[in-house]
Every structure is written in C-alpha cells, then in structure tokens.
Coordinates of C-alpha atoms in Angstrom, one line a residue:
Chain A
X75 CA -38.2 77.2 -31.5
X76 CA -41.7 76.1 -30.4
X77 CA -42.2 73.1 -28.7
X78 CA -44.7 72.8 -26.2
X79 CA -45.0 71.1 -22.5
X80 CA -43.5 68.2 -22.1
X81 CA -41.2 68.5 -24.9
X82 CA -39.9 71.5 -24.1
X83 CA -35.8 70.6 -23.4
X84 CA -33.0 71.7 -24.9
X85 CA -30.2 69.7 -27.0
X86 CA -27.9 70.1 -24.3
X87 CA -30.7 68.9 -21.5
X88 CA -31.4 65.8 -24.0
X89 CA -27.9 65.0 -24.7
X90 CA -27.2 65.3 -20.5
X91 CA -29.7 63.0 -20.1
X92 CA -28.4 60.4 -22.3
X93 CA -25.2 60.4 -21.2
X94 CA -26.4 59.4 -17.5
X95 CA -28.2 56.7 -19.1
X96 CA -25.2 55.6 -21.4
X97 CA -23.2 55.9 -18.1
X98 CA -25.5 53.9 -15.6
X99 CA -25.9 51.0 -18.1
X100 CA -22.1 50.8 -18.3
X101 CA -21.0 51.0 -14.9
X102 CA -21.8 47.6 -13.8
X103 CA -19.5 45.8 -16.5
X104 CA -16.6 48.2 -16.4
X105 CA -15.7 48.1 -12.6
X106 CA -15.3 44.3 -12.7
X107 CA -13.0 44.4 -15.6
X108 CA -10.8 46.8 -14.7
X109 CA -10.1 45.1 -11.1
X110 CA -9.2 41.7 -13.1
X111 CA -6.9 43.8 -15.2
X112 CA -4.8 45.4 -12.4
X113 CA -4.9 41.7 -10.6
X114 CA -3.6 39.9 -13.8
X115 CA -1.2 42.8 -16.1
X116 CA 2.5 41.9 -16.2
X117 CA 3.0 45.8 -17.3
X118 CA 4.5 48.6 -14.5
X119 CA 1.7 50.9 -13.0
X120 CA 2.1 54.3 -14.3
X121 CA 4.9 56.1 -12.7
X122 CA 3.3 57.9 -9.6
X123 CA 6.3 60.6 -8.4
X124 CA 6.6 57.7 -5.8
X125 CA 7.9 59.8 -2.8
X126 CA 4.5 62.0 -3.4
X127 CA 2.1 62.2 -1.0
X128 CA -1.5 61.0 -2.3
X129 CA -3.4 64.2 -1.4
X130 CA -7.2 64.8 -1.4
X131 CA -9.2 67.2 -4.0
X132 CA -8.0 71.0 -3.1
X133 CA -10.4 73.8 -3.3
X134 CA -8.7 77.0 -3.7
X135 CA -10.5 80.2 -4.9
X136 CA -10.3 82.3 -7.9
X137 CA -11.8 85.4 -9.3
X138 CA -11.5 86.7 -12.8
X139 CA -13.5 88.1 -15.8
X140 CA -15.8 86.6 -17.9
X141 CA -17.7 88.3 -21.0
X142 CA -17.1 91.8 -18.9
X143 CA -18.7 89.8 -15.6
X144 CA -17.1 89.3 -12.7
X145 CA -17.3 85.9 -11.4
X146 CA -16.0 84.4 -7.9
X147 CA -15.5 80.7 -8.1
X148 CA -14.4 78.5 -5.7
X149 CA -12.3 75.1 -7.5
X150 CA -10.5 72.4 -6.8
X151 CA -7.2 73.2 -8.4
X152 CA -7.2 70.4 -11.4
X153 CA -10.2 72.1 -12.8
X154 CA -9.4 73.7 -16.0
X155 CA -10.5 76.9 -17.3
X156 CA -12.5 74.8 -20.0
X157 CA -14.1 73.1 -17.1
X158 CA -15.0 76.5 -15.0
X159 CA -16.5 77.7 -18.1
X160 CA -18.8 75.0 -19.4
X161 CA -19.2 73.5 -15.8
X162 CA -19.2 75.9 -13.5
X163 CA -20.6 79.0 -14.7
X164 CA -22.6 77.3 -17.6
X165 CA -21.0 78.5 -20.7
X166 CA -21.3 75.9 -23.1
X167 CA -20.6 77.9 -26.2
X168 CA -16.8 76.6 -25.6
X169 CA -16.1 73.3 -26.9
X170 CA -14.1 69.9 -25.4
X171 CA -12.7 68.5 -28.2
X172 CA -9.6 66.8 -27.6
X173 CA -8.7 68.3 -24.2
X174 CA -5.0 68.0 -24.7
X175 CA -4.7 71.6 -27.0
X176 CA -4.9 69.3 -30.4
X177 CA -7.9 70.6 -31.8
X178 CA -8.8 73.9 -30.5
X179 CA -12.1 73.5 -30.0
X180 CA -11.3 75.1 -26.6
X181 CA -10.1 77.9 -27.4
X182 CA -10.9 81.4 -25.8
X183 CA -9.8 84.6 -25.9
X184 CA -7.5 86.0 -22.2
X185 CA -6.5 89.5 -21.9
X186 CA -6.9 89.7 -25.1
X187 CA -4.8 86.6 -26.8
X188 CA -6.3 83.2 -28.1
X189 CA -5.4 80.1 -26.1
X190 CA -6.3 76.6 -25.3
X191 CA -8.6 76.4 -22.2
X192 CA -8.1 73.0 -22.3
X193 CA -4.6 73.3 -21.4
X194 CA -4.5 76.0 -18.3
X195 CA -5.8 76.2 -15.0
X196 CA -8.5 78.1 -13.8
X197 CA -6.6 79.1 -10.6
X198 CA -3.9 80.5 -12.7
X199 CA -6.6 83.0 -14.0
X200 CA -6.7 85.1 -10.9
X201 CA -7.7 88.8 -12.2
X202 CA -7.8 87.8 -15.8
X203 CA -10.0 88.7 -18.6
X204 CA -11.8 85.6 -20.2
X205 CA -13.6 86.4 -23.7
X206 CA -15.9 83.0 -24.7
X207 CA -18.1 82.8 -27.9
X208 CA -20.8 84.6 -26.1
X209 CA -19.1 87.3 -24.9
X210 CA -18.3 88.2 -28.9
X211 CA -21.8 88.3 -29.8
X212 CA -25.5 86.7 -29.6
X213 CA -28.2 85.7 -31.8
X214 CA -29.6 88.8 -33.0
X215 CA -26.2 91.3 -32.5
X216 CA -23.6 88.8 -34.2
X217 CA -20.0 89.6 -33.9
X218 CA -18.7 90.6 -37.7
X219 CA -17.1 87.6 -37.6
X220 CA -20.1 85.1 -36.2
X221 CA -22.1 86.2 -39.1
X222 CA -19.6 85.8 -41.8
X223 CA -19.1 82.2 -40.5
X224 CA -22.9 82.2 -40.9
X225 CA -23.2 84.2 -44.8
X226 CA -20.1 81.7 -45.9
X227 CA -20.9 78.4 -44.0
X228 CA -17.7 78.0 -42.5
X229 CA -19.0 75.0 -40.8
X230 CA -21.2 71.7 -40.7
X231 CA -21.3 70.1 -37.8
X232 CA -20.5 73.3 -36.2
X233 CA -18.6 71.7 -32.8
X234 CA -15.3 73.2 -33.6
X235 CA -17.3 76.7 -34.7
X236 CA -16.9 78.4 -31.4
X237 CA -13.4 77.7 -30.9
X238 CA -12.9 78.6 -35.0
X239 CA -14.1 82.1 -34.5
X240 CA -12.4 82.9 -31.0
X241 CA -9.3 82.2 -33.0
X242 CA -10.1 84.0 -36.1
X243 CA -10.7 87.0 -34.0
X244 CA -7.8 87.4 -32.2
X245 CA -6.0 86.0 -35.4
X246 CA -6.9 89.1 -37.3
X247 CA -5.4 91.4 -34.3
X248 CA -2.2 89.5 -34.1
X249 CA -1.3 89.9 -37.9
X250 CA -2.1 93.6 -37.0
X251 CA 0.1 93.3 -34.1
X252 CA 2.8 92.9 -36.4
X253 CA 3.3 89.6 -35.2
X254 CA 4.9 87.1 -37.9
X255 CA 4.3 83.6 -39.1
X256 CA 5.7 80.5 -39.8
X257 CA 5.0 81.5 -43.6
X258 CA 5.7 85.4 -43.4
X259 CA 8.2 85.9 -46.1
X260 CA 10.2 89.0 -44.6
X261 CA 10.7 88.5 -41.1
X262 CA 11.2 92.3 -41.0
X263 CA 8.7 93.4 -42.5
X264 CA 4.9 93.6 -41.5
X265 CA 3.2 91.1 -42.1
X266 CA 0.5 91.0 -44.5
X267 CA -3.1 89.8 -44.3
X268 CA -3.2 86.7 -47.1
X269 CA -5.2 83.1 -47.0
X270 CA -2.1 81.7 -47.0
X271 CA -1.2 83.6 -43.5
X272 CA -5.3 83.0 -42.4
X273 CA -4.1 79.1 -43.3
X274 CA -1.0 78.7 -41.0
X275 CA -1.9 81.0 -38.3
X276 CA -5.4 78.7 -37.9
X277 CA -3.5 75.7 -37.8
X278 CA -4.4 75.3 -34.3
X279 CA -8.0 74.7 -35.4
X280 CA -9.2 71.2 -36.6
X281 CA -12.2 71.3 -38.7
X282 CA -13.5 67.4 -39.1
X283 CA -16.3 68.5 -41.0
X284 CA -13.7 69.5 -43.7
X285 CA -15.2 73.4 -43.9
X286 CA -11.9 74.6 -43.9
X287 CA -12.0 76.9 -47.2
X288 CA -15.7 78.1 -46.4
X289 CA -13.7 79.6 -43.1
X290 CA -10.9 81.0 -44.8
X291 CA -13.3 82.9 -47.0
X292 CA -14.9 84.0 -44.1
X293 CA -11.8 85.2 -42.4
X294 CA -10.8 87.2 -45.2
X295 CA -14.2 89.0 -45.5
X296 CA -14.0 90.7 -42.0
X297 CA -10.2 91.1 -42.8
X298 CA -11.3 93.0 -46.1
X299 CA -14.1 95.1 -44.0
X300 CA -11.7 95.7 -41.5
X301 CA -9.3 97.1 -43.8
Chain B
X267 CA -5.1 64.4 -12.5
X268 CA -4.2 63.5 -9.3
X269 CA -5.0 66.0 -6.8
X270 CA -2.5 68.8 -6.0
X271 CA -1.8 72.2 -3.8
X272 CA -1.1 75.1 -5.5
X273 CA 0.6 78.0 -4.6
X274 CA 1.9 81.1 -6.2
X275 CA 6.0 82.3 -5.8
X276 CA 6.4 85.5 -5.1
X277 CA 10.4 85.5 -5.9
X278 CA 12.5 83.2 -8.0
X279 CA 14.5 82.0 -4.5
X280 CA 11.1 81.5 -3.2
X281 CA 10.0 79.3 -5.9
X282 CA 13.2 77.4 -6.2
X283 CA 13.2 76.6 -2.1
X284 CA 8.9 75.7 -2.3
X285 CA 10.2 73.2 -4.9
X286 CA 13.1 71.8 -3.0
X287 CA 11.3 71.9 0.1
X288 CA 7.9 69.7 -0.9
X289 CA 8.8 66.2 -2.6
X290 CA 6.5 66.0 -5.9
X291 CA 6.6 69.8 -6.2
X292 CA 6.8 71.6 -9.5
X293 CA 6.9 74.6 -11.1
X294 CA 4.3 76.0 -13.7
X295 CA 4.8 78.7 -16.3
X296 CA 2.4 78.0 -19.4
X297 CA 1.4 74.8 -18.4
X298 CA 0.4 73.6 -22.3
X299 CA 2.7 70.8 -22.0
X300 CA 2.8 69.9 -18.1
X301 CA -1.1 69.9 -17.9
X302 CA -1.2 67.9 -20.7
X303 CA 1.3 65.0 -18.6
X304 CA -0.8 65.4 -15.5
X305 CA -4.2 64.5 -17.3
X306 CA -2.7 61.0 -18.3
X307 CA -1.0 60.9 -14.8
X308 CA 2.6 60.8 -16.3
X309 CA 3.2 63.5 -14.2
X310 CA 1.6 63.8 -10.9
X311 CA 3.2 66.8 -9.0
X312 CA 1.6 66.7 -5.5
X313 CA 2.0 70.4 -5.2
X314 CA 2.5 73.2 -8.0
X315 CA 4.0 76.6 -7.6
X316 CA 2.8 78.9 -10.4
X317 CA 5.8 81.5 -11.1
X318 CA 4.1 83.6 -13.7
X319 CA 4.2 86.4 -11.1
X320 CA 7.9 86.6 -11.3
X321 CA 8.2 89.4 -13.4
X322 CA 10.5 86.9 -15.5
X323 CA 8.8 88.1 -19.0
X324 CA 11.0 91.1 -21.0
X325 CA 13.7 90.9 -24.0
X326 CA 16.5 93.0 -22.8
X327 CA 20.1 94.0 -24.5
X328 CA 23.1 92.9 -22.4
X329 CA 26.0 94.7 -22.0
X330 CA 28.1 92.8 -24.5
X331 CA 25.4 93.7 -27.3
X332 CA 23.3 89.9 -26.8
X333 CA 19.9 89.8 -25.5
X334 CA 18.6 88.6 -22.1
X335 CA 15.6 86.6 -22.5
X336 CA 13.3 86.1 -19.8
X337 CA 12.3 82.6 -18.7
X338 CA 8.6 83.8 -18.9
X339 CA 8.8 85.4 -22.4
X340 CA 5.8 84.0 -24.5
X341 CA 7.0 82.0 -27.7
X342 CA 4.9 84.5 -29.7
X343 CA 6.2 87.4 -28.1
X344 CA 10.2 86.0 -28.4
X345 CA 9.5 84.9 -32.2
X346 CA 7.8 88.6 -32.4
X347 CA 10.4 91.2 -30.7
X348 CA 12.0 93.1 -33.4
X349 CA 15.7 92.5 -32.6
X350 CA 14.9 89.0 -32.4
X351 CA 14.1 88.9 -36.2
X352 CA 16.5 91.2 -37.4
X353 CA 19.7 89.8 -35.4
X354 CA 18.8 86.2 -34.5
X355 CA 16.2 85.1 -37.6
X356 CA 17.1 81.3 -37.0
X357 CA 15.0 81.9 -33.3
X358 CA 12.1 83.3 -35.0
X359 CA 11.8 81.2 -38.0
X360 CA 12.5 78.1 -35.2
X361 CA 9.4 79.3 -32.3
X362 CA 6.8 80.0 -35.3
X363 CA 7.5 76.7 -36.7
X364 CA 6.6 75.0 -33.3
X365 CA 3.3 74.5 -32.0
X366 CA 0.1 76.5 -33.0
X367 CA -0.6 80.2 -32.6
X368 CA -2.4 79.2 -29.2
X369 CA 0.0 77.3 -27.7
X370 CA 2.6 79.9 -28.6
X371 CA 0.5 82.3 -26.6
X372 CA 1.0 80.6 -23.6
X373 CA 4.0 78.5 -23.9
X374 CA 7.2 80.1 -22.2
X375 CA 11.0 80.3 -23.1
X376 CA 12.1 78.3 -20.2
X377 CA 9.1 75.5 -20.6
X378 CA 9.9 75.2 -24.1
X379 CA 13.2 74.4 -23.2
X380 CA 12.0 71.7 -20.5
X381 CA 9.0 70.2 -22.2
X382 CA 8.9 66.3 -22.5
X383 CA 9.6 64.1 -25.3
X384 CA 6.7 63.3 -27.6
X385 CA 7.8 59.4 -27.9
X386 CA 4.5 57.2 -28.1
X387 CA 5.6 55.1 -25.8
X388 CA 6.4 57.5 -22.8
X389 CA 2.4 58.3 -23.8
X390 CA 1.1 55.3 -23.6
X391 CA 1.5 54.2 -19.1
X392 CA 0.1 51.1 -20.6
X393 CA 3.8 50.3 -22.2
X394 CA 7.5 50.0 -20.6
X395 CA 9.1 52.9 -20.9
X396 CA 12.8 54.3 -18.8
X397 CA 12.0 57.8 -19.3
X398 CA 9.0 57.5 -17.3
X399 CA 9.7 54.7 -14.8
X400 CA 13.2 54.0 -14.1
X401 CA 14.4 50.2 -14.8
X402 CA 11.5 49.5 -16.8
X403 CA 12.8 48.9 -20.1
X404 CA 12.2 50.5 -23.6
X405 CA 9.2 49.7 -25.6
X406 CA 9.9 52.0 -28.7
X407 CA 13.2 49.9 -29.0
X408 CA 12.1 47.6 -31.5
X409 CA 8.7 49.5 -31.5
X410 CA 7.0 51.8 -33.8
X411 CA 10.2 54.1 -33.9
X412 CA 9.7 56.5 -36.9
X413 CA 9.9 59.7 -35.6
X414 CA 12.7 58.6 -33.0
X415 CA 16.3 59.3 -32.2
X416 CA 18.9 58.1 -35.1
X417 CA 22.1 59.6 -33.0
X418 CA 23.0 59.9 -29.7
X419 CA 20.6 57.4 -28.1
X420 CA 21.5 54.4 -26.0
X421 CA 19.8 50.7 -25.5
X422 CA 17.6 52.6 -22.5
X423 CA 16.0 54.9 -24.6
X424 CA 15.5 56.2 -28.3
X425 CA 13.0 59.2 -27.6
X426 CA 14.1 62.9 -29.4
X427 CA 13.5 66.2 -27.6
X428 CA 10.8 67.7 -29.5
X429 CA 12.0 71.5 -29.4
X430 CA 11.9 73.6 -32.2
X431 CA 13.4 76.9 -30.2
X432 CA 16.2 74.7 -28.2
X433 CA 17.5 73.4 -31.8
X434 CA 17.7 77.1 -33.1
X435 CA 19.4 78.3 -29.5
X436 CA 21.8 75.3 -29.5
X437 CA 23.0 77.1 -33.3
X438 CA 23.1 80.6 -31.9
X439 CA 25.2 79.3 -28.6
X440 CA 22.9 80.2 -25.7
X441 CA 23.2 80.1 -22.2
X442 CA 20.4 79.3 -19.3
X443 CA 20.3 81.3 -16.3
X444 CA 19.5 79.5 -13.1
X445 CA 18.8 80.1 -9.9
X446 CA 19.2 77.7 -6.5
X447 CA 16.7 77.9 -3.5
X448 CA 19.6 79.5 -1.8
X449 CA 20.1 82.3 -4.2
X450 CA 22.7 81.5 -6.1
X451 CA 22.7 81.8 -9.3
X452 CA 25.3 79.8 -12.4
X453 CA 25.0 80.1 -15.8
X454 CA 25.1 76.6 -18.4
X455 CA 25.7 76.3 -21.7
X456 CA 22.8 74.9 -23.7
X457 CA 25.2 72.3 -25.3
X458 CA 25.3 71.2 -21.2
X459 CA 22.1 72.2 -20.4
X460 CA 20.2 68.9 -22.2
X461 CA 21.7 65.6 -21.4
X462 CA 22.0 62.7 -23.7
X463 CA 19.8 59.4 -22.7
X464 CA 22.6 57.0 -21.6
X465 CA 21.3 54.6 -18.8
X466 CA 19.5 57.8 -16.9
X467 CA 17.1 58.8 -19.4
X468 CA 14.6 60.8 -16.7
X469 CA 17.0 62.5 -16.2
X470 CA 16.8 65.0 -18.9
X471 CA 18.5 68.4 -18.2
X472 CA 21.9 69.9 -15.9
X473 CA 19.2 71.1 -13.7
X474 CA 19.6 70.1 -10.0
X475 CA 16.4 69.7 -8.1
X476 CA 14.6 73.0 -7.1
X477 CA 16.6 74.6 -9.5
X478 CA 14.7 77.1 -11.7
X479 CA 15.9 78.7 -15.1
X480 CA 15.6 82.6 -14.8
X481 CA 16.8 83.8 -17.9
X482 CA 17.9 82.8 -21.3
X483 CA 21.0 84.9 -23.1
X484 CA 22.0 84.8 -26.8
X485 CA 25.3 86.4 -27.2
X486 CA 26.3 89.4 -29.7
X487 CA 24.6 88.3 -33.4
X488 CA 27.1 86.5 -35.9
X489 CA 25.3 88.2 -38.9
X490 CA 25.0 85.4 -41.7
X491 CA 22.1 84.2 -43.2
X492 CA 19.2 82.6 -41.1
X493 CA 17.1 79.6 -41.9
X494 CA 15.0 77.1 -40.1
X495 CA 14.1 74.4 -42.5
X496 CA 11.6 71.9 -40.6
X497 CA 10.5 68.6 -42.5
X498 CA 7.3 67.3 -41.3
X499 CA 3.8 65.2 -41.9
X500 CA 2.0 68.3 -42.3
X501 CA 2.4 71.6 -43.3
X502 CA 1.4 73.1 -39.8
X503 CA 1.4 71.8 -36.6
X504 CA 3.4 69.1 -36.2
X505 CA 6.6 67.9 -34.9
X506 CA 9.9 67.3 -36.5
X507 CA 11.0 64.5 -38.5
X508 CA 14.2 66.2 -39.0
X509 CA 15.0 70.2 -38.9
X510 CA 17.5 72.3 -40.0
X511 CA 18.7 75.4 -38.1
X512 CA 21.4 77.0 -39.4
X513 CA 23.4 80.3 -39.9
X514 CA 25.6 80.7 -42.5
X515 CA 28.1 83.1 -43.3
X516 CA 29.4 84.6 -46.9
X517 CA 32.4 82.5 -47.0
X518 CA 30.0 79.4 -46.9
X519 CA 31.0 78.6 -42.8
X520 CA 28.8 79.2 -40.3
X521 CA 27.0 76.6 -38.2
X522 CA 24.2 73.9 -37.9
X523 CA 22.0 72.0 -35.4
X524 CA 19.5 69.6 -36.4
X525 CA 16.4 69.1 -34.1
X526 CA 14.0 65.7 -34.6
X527 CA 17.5 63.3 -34.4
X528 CA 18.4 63.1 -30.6
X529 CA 17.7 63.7 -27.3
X530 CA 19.1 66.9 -27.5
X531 CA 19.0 69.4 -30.3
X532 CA 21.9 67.9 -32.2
X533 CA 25.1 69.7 -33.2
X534 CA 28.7 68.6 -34.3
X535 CA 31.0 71.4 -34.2
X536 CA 33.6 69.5 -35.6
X537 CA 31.2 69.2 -39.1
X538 CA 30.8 72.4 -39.3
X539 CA 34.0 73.1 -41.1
X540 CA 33.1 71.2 -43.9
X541 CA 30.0 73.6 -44.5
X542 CA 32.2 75.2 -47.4
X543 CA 32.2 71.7 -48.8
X544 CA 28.5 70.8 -49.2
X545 CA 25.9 68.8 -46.9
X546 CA 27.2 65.2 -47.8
X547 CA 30.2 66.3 -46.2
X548 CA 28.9 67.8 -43.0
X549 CA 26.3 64.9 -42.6
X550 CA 29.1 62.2 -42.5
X551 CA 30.4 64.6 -39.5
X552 CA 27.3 65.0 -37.8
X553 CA 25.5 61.8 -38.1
X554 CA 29.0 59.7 -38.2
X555 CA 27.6 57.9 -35.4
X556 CA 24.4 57.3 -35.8
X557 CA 22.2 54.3 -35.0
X558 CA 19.2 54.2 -37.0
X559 CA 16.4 51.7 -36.4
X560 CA 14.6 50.0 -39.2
X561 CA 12.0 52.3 -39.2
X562 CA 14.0 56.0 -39.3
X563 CA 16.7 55.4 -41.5
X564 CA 15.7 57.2 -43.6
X565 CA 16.3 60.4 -41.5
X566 CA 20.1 60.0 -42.5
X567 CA 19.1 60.7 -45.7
X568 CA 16.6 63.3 -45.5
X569 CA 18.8 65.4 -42.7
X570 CA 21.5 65.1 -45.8
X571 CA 19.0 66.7 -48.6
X572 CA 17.4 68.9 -45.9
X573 CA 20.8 70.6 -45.3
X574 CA 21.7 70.5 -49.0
X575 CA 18.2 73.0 -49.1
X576 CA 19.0 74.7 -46.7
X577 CA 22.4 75.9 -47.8
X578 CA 21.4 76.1 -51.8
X579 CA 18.8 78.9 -50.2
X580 CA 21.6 80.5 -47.6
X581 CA 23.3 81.2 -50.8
X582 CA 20.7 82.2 -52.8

C-alpha cells in the first residue's frame, strides 16, 4: 500500500477511531434510558447467585505460548483467550464473531486442537501452546492452506477467513488422527478424507458471505497435496 | 461477566471442599457452556476452581469388562477411543452428533452431562423464567415452545436437557461417579442422576452441593446393533427436536432413550418390550403421558417415525 503523510492509517486504526466516535455520540442517550428502565420494569432482575459476594475485577497471571513466543500476561480472570489475543498482545488476525462459540470466527489452534477462543479463559491457558492465523503463515510464506483459500476464493468478506483456516488445518490432522464423524459411515474403520467429511467436520464455521463451496474446494486441494 | 477468583484444584477432595467452602463457587472443566452463561450473567459464580489438573482424562477397562470414563475425557477423544466405537457405537454416533468439532475439543464428559438447558427463555434475563430464578414463573409456558419438553414436564417448567451423550448413556445404563468434599465417594445411576422439573426446576441433577463427578462407567457391552438417529433444523450443528438412541438386539429387543422430549434423556423401560412389536407400539409406552403444547405436538409424531427409522435400519 502507498499512502502518504497524513493518510497513512490502517483499517483497523480507522475503524478504532470510529467506533470511539459512534460510542461518544451514544453515551449520553443510553445512560438515561436504561436508569428509567430499571425504575419502571415489572420483570425480575437476572438471577445474581444471591448469596454471592459482588467482588471487584481480579488480576491473576498467566504465561503460555503464542505463535512459538512466549508471552507473560497479567489479566483479570474474565478475559478470554479471544480477548488476550486481539487485546492484549495485538493479534487481530483472530476474529469476534458471535462470542458465544456459534460462529467460529474465534477459533485457534491449542496444543495442537481447534477450539473456540471465545469460549475459554486465558487463565486456563497456563503453559499452553496457542497457534493464531499468524503463527500459520504471512504475506509472502503462506501456509499451504492460506494460499489455497487465496487460488480458490474461499471467502468475500473474508471476517470468518481466519477462523475458516485455523479449523481446516487442524481439521485435516483430525481425520488423520483417525478421529470419526458425525457422517463416517464405519465407525471402525478409518475415516476417509471426502467433502462430505470436509462439510460436517466444518460445521463449526459460519460463512455469511455464502463462500462455503469455494472453501471446500480449497480444503480438499491441500488434503489432495497432502496425500 | 461479573468479576470472579479463580483458583486451580489440585485433588478432586480439594476441589469438592473449595466449592463447598465459598458460596457462588464453581467448578470449570471445558467451560464452552458455563462461559457462555456467565457472559449473559445467568450464571455469576463469584469464585471458579478450574479442575482440568485432576488427572480426571483416560478411558480405562473395569474389572467387570465396562469402561471407566474419566470426567475430564474430551467429547472428541470419548466419541474417538477405539473400544468406544466398537462396543458402545450408540456413545459415539450420540457425542459426534452434538456440538461442532471445536466445542467437542474442549467440552468434557462430566460437563456434557451438567450443561444447561438451551430453552429461550432461560436465555433471555429479560423474561420469567423458574429455572433461573426460583418463584418466578414460566414464560415458555404458553410461549414460543417448539423445541420444548412434550413428557415429563410440569406447570413450573417445560425446558428439555439438551444432551446428546446423556441420551445415548441413559440407553447403555451408566453410572456417575462422585466425590464429596469429605472424600467419600457413591455411585448414581444416570436414570437418578438427572431429575425431572416438578416445582424445583434449578434444581437439575442428584448432585449435592460441592459434589463433583469423577468418573463415568458403562457396564460390560450388550452387543446389538447401535444407532443414534437425531432429527434436527440443520444437518450440522444443532440441537435436537427429537433423537433416537437405541440398541437393538437380533431377536428385535433391546432398548431405547429419546433425547429433545424432557428434562432428562427420556426412557420407558416398561416400552421397551414392545420393541419386537414395532415403534407405534413402543411410543404409546414411552410418550403415554405426554403433554404437548400447541406448538410441539408434533414431536409425538416424529419421535414415532423416527423410531420406526431407526429400527427398519437396526434390522437392515
């Protein structure tokens, strides 16, 4: 890219910006409103765990691996590993899409299986191995299965990209693992690498952009070279 | 999320006695379900005691030729262990059709086993509901109640359990392992171990507080045929209108639990000796008193033709 002096921000920068902005002209309107509604509902208030104490934020440390780094964070203990990743140590390549392990835009690679980042606790990470979207590959040295996403266009909008191939990969090394699916035909036998496996197994992984056969026939190209 | 402490357990006592000890403590295995609860603030443990350190996580043979499954097994790794598919084929076909391939990863025997209903309603903190706050009333009673209970509920509550794995175990008659914070240790059946709604529907499970499940144990394999049979909106990734897990034998017996129907994974023992007899016959004894609303009636019907399915392919 070459923009020059005063325009030189990137998308995230931009996008930051706006949503302070967006954020600050909103504030004003919302606390008022949401007072009156508290004052005036008939409904319950959500169920609290009454007899629990209402605590402070907790910090608590944690140390684990990311992309082959090691990296010592301090946290308070809601912060998901989603959240340490793209807020904490700057990793943006992972997505929030849904943040309640719908969409699997999230998802990430740990000690070597795919899961939702969303959905775990950095804290519970302690000594772990975290793989993102950047720790597969970067412009220039592409993962094999970054640049098929890339040769088939398994993608438009490209949000749920990131989180597409982190699962694709470690996809691929389950069904070599042996480990069935929800549409193997012989539980005792191996099962066998088919779009119709790719297609379950990647279930986890909403595509709004509708690019869902484009990534198929992506999968299945690094599943043939791999062969 | 409300703010919390966290600590991790270092034995399964331990854990059991952190819990009992600090009011609003929990435990956390996987977390894909609990984390979920606390970032809408249905749940809002003050404290949390991780207990993936507790060693809890291998598939072992038991003396009397069952398997001891640990409470921290991963669903992938239980629906992937060898003996598993061969002997008990109704518990693998059941865990894969739960969930996605990432959840799976993470979620754990024992949290499967314990994870919340999916009913809108206990969702929404916004709406009545009994499950979630005591006394408050039901909203999906006369609500949008599709994918709710048609058997076993009561005028507190209509939610289902939304297990795919604790429908398959209630078939294969399992037993959860527990421990107390005082070290000893009992045994429940899983027809005890989930409760039905009645006028307490928080309260969900046998489980005293502090309690913690150690251990899941299938006995000896019955042999038969295996199937899993799980109608749904999708193809993937959804949860159950209505399953089917069922083993049945050459003779045409054998046994069935349905999951998607009640607040427990649903199973008539009584029916099952009309299995030789066709699935009209064994629905009339499993859904003989059922309560459908409006909206899911039509459950009664599909569980029927779902069964008929399922036993057409047991026979082959």
């Amino acid at each position: 890219m070459h923009y020059s002096g005063d325009l030189d921000m990137t998308r995230r920068g931009l996008l930051l910006g706006t949503a302070a902005t967006a954020a600050l002209t909103a504030a004003p309107f919302r606390a008022p409103a949401r007072a009156a509604t508290v004052g005036e509902t008939a409904m319950p208030p959500p169920a609290t765990g009454a007899d629990a104490p209402s605590l402070s934020p907790v910090l608590s440390k944690v140390t684990f691996t990311v992309n082959g780094q090691r990296r010592d964070l301090e946290l308070d203990t809601r912060t998901t590993l989603l959240d340490a990743l793209r807020e904490h140590l700057h990793l943006t390549g992972t997505k929030k899409g849904c943040d309640h392990g719908q969409c699997g835009a999230c998802t990430v690679i740990v000690d070597g299986q795919r899961i939702n980042s969303c959905l775990s606790l950095a804290v519970m990470h302690e000594g772990g191995s975290v793989t993102t979207i950047e720790g597969l590959g970067l412009p220039g040295k592409l993962h094999p299965m970054q640049a098929a996403f890339v040769e088939h266009d398994g993608y438009q909008c490209g949000y749920c990209t990131p989180g597409q191939i982190c699962s694709a990969v470690a996809m691929l090394d389950e069904i070599k693992a042996g480990v069935p699916s929800h549409v193997t035909a012989d539980l005792t036998a191996a099962p066998q690498a088919t779009v119709d496996e790719y297609r379950e197994r990647m279930s986890g992984n909403i595509c709004r952009c509708g690019a869902y056969s484009n990534i198929v026939d992506a999968i299945s190209d690094v599943a043939r070279r791999e062969a | 999320m409300r703010p919390f402490t966290y600590e991790r357990a270092d034995s399964p006592a331990a854990a059991a006695a952190a819990v009992e000890r600090r009011p609003g403590a929990k435990f956390i295995a996987g977390g894909t379900n609990l984390l979920d609860l606390m970032k809408l603030e249905i749940e809002t443990p003050a404290h949390l005691i991780d207990v993936n350190g507790l060693k809890l996580d291998t598939v072992e043979a038991t003396p009397d030729g069952g398997l001891r499954i640990g409470a921290l097994v991963r669903n992938t790794a239980l629906a992937a262990d060898p003996r598993v598919r061969r002997d008990y084929g109704v518990l693998s076909r059941a865990l894969l059709a739960g969930a996605s391939g990432q959840l799976r990863n993470k979620a754990t025997t024992a949290g499967n086993l314990l994870q919340r209903t999916r009913c809108p309603y206990f969702y929404d903190t916004a709406q009545p509901c009994n499950k979630r706050q005591p006394g408050s009333g039901c909203a999906a009673i006369g609500g949008y109640s599709r994918q709710l209970a048609v058997v076993g509920s009561s005028d507190a509550c209509i939610a289902t359990h939304p297990s795919d794995m604790a429908v398959a175990m209630r078939a294969l008659d399992a037993t959860v392992e527990t421990v107390r914070a005082d070290g000893t240790t009992r045994s429940i059946p899983i027809a005890e171990f989930h409760r039905l709604p009645g006028d307490t529907p928080h309260i969900e499970t046998a489980l005293m507080p502090g309690e913690l499940i150690t251990a899941v144990t299938l006995p000896k394999p019955v042999g038969g045929t295996h199937v899993y049979r799980k109608v749904r909106d999708r193809a993937s990734y959804a949860f159950a209108l209505v399953s089917v897990a069922a083993v049945v034998q050459r003779d045409g017996g054998g046994r069935v639990a349905l999951g998607g129907v009640a607040h427990k994974p649903w199973r008539v023992e009584a029916a099952e000796a009309e299995m030789p007899r066709g699935a009209k016959a064994v629905t009339a004894g499993l859904l003989a008193d059922a309560k459908p609303t409006h909206d899911n009636a039509f459950k009664l019907t599909l569980v029927e033709r779902t069964l008929a399915s399922v036993l057409a392919e047991a026979k082959g």
